[in-house]
PDB file of C-alpha atoms in Angstrom:
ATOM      1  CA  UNK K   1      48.111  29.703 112.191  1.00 64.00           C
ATOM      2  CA  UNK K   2      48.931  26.162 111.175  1.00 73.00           C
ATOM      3  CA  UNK K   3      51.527  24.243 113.328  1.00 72.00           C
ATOM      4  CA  UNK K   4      54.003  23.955 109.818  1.00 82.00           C
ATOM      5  CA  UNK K   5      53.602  27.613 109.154  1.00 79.00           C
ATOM      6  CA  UNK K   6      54.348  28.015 113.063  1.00 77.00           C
ATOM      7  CA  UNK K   7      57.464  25.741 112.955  1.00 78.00           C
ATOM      8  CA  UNK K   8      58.765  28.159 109.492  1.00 78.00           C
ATOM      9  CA  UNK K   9      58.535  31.494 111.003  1.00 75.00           C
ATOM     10  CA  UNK K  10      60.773  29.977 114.084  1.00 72.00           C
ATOM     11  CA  UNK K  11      62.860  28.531 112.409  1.00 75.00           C
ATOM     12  CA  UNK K  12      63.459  30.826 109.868  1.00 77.00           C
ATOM     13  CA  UNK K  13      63.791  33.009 113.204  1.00 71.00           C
ATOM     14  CA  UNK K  14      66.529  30.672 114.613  1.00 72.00           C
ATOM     15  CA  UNK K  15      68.411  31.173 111.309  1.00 73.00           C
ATOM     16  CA  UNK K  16      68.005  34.793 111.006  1.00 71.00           C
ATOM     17  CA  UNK K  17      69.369  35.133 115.216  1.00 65.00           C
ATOM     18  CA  UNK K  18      72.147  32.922 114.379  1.00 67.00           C
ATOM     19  CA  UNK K  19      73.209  34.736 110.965  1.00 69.00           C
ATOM     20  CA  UNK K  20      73.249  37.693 112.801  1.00 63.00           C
ATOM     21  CA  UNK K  21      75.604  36.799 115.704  1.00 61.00           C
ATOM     22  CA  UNK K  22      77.748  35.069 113.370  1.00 62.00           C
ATOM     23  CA  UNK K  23      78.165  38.372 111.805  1.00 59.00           C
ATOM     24  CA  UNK K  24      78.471  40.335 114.779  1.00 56.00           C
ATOM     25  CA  UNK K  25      81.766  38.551 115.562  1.00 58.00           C
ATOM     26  CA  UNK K  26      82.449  38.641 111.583  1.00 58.00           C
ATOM     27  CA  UNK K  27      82.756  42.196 112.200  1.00 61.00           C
ATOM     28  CA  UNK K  28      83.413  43.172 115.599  1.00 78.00           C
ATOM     29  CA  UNK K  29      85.654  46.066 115.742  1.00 84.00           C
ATOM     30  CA  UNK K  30      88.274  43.910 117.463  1.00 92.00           C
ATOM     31  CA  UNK K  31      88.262  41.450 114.452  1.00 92.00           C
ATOM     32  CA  UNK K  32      88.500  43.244 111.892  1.00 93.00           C
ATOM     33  CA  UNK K  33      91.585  45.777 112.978  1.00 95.00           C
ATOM     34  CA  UNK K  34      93.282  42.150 114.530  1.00 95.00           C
ATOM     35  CA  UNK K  35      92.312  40.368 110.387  1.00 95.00           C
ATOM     36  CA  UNK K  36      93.292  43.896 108.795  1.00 96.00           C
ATOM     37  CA  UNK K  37      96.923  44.157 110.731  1.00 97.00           C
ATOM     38  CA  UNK K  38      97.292  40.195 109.700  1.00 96.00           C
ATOM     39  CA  UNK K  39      96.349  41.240 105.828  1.00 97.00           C
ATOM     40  CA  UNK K  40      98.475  44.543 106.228  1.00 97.00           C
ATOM     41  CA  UNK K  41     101.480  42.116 106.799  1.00 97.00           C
ATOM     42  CA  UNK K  42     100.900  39.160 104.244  1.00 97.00           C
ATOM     43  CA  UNK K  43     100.630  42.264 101.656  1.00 97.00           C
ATOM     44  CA  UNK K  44     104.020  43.200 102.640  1.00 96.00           C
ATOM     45  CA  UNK K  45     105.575  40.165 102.379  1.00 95.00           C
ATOM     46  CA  UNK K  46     103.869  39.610  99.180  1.00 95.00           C
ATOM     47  CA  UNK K  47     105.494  42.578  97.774  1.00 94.00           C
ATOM     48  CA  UNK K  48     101.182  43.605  96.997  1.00 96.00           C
ATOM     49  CA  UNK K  49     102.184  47.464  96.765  1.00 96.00           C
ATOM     50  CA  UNK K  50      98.597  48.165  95.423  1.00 96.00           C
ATOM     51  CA  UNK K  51      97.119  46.490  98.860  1.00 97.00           C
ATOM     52  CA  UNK K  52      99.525  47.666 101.100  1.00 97.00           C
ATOM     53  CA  UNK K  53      98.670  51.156  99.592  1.00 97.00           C
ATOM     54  CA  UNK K  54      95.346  50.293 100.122  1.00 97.00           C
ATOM     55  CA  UNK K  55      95.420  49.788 104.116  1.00 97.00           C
ATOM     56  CA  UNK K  56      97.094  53.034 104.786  1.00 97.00           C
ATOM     57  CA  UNK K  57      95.038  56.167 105.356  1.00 97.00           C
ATOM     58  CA  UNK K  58      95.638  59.509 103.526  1.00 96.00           C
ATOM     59  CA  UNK K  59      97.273  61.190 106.788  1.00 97.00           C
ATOM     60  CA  UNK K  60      99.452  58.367 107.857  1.00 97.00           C
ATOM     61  CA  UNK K  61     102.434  59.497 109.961  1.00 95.00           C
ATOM     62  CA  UNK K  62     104.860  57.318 111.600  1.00 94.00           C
ATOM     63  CA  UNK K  63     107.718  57.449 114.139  1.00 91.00           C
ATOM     64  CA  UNK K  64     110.774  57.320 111.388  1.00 92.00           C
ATOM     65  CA  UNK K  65     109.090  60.500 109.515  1.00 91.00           C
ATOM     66  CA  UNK K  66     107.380  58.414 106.933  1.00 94.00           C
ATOM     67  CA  UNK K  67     103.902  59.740 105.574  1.00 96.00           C
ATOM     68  CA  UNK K  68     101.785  57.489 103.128  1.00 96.00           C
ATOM     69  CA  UNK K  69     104.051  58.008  99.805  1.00 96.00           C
ATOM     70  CA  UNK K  70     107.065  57.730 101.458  1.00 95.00           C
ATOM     71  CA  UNK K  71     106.930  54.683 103.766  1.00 95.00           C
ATOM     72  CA  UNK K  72     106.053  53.206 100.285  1.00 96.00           C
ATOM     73  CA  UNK K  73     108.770  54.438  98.325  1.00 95.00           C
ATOM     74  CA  UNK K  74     110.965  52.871 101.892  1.00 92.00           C
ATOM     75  CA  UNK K  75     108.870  49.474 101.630  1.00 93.00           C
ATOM     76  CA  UNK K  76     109.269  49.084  97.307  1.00 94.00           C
ATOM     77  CA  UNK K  77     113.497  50.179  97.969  1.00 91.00           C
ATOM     78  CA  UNK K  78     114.457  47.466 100.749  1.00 88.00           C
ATOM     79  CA  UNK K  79     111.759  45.028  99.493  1.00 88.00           C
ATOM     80  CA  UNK K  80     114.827  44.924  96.290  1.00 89.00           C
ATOM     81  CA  UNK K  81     117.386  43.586  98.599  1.00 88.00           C
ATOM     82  CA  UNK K  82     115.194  40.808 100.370  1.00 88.00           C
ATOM     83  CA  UNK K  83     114.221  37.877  98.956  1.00 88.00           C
ATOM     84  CA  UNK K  84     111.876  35.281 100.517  1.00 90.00           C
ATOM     85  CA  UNK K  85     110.906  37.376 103.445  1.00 93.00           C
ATOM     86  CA  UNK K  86     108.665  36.087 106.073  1.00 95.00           C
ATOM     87  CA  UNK K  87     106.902  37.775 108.361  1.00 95.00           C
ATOM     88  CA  UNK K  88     105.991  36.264 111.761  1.00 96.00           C
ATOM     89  CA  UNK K  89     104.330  37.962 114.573  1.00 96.00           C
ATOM     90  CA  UNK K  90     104.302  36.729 118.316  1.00 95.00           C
ATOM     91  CA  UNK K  91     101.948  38.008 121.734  1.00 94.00           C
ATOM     92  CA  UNK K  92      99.276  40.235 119.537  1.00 95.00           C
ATOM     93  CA  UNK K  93      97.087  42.364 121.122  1.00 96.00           C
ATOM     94  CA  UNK K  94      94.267  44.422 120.050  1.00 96.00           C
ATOM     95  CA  UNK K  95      92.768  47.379 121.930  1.00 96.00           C
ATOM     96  CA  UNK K  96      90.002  49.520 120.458  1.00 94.00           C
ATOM     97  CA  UNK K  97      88.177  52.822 121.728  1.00 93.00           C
ATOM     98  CA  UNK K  98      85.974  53.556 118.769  1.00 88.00           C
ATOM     99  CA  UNK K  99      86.529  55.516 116.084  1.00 94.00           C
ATOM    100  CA  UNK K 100      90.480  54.366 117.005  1.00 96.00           C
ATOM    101  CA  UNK K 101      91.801  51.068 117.241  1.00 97.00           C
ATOM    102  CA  UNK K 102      95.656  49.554 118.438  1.00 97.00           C
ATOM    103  CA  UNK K 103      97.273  46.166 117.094  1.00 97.00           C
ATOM    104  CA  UNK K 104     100.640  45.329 118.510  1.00 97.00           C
ATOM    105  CA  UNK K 105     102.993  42.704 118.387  1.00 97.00           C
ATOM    106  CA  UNK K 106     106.668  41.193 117.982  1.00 96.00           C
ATOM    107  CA  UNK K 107     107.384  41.096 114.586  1.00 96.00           C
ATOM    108  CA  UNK K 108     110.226  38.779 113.767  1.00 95.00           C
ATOM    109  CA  UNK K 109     111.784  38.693 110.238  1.00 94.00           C
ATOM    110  CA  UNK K 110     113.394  35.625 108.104  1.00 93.00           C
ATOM    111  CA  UNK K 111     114.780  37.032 104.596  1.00 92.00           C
ATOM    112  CA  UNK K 112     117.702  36.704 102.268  1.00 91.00           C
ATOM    113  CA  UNK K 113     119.727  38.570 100.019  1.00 87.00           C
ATOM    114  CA  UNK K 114     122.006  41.678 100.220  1.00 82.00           C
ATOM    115  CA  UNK K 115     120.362  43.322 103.426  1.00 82.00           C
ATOM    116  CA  UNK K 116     118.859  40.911 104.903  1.00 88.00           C
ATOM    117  CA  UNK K 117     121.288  40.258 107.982  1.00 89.00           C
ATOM    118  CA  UNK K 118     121.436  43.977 108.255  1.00 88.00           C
ATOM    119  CA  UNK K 119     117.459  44.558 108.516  1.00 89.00           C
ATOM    120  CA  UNK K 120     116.810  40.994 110.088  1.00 90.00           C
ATOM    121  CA  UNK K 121     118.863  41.598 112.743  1.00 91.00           C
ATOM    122  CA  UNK K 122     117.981  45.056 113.605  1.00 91.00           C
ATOM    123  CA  UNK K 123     114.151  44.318 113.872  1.00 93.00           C
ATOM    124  CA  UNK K 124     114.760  40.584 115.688  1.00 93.00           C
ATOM    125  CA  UNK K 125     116.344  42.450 118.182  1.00 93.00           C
ATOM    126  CA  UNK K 126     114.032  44.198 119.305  1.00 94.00           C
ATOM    127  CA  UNK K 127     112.249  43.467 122.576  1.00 93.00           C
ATOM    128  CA  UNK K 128     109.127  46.399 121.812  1.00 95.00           C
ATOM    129  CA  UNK K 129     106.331  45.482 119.767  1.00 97.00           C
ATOM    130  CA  UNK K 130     105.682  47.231 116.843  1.00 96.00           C
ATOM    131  CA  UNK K 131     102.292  49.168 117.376  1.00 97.00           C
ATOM    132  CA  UNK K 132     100.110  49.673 114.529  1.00 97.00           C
ATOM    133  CA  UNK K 133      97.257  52.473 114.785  1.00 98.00           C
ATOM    134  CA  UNK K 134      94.135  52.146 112.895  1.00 98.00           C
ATOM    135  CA  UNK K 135      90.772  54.650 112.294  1.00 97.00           C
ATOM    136  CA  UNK K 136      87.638  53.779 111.068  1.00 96.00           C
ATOM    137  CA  UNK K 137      86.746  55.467 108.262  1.00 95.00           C
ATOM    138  CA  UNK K 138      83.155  54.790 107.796  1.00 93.00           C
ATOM    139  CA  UNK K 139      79.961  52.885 108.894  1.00 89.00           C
ATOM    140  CA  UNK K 140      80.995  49.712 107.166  1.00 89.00           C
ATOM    141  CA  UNK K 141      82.513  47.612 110.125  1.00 86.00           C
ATOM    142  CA  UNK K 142      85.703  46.760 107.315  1.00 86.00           C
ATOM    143  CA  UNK K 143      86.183  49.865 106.513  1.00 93.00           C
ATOM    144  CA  UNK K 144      90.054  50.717 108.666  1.00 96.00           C
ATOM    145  CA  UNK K 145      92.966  52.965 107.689  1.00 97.00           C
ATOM    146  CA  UNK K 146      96.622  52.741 109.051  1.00 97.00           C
ATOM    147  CA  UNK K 147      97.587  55.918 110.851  1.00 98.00           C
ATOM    148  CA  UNK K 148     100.495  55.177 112.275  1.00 97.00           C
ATOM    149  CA  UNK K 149     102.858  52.512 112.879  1.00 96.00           C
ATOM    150  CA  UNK K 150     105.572  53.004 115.575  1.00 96.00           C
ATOM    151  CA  UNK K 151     108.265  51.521 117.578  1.00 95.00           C
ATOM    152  CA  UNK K 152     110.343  53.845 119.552  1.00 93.00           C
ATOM    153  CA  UNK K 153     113.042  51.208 120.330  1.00 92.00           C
ATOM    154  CA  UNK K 154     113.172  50.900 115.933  1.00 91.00           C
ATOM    155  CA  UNK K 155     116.264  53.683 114.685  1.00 86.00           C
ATOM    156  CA  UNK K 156     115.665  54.161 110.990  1.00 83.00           C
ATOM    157  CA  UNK K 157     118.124  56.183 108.977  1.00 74.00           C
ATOM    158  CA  UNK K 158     116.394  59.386 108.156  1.00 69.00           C
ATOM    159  CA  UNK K 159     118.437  59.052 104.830  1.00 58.00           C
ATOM    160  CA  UNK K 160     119.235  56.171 102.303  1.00 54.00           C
ATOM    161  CA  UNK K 161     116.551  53.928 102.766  1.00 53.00           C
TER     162      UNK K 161
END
């Protein structure tokens, strides 16, 4: 084998190694629930019904009695009474025990309009992270569902909004 032929195949070795761990963190499983929770939120806030619908799995359940269809008929009906709404989020964590995986953190609202003090303040308040429980739904390492999302320190009216 010729020494330039030699130098190729390592090389193209080198590249192939390096591709490969750079995709390995692309889609670790911590990653992608930690870039899918982030995504989840900047949909919200973005008022991207389609996408949010898109994150949640066909079985989602949540603490307030929500299943998929409802929490967004919940998110589409308060979403009309806040305007600018920013979502921040504060001491993340990730945890994952495959097929399952755990995002939590503070979520801390900025908003106005006609509810905005009202719903601002009752989820600033709060001193528990919100949890939000994801599945993987396939081999693809992107491919996660929201389960669940809870907070048991969060009191939602079970009627109204």
């Amino acid at each position: 084998m010729s020494a330039t032929l030699k130098n190729g195949f390592y090389a193209g070795l080198l590249v192939a190694f390096i591709v490969g761990l750079w995709l390995t963190q692309l889609w670790g499983a911590e990653k992608q629930v930690r870039l899918h929770s982030e995504h989840l939120l900047r949909e919200v806030q973005n008022r991207n019904w389609s996408a949010v619908e898109n994150f949640l799995a066909s079985d989602y359940r949540d603490d307030w009695g929500d299943d998929r269809a409802r929490l967004l008929q919940r998110l589409r009906r308060v979403s009309q009474f806040l305007f600018s709404l920013t979502i921040t989020t504060s001491d993340a964590k990730t945890q994952v025990a495959l097929p399952q995986a755990a995002w939590s953190a503070r979520l801390q609202l900025a908003a106005s309009g006609e509810a905005a003090s009202e719903v601002t303040s009752r989820v600033n308040s709060l001193t528990t992270p919100f949890q939000l429980d994801w599945r993987k739904e396939s081999w693809k390492p992107w491919d996660w569902k929201l389960v669940r999302v809870s907070n048991p320190d969060l009191e939602v009216p079970s009627s109204g909004l």
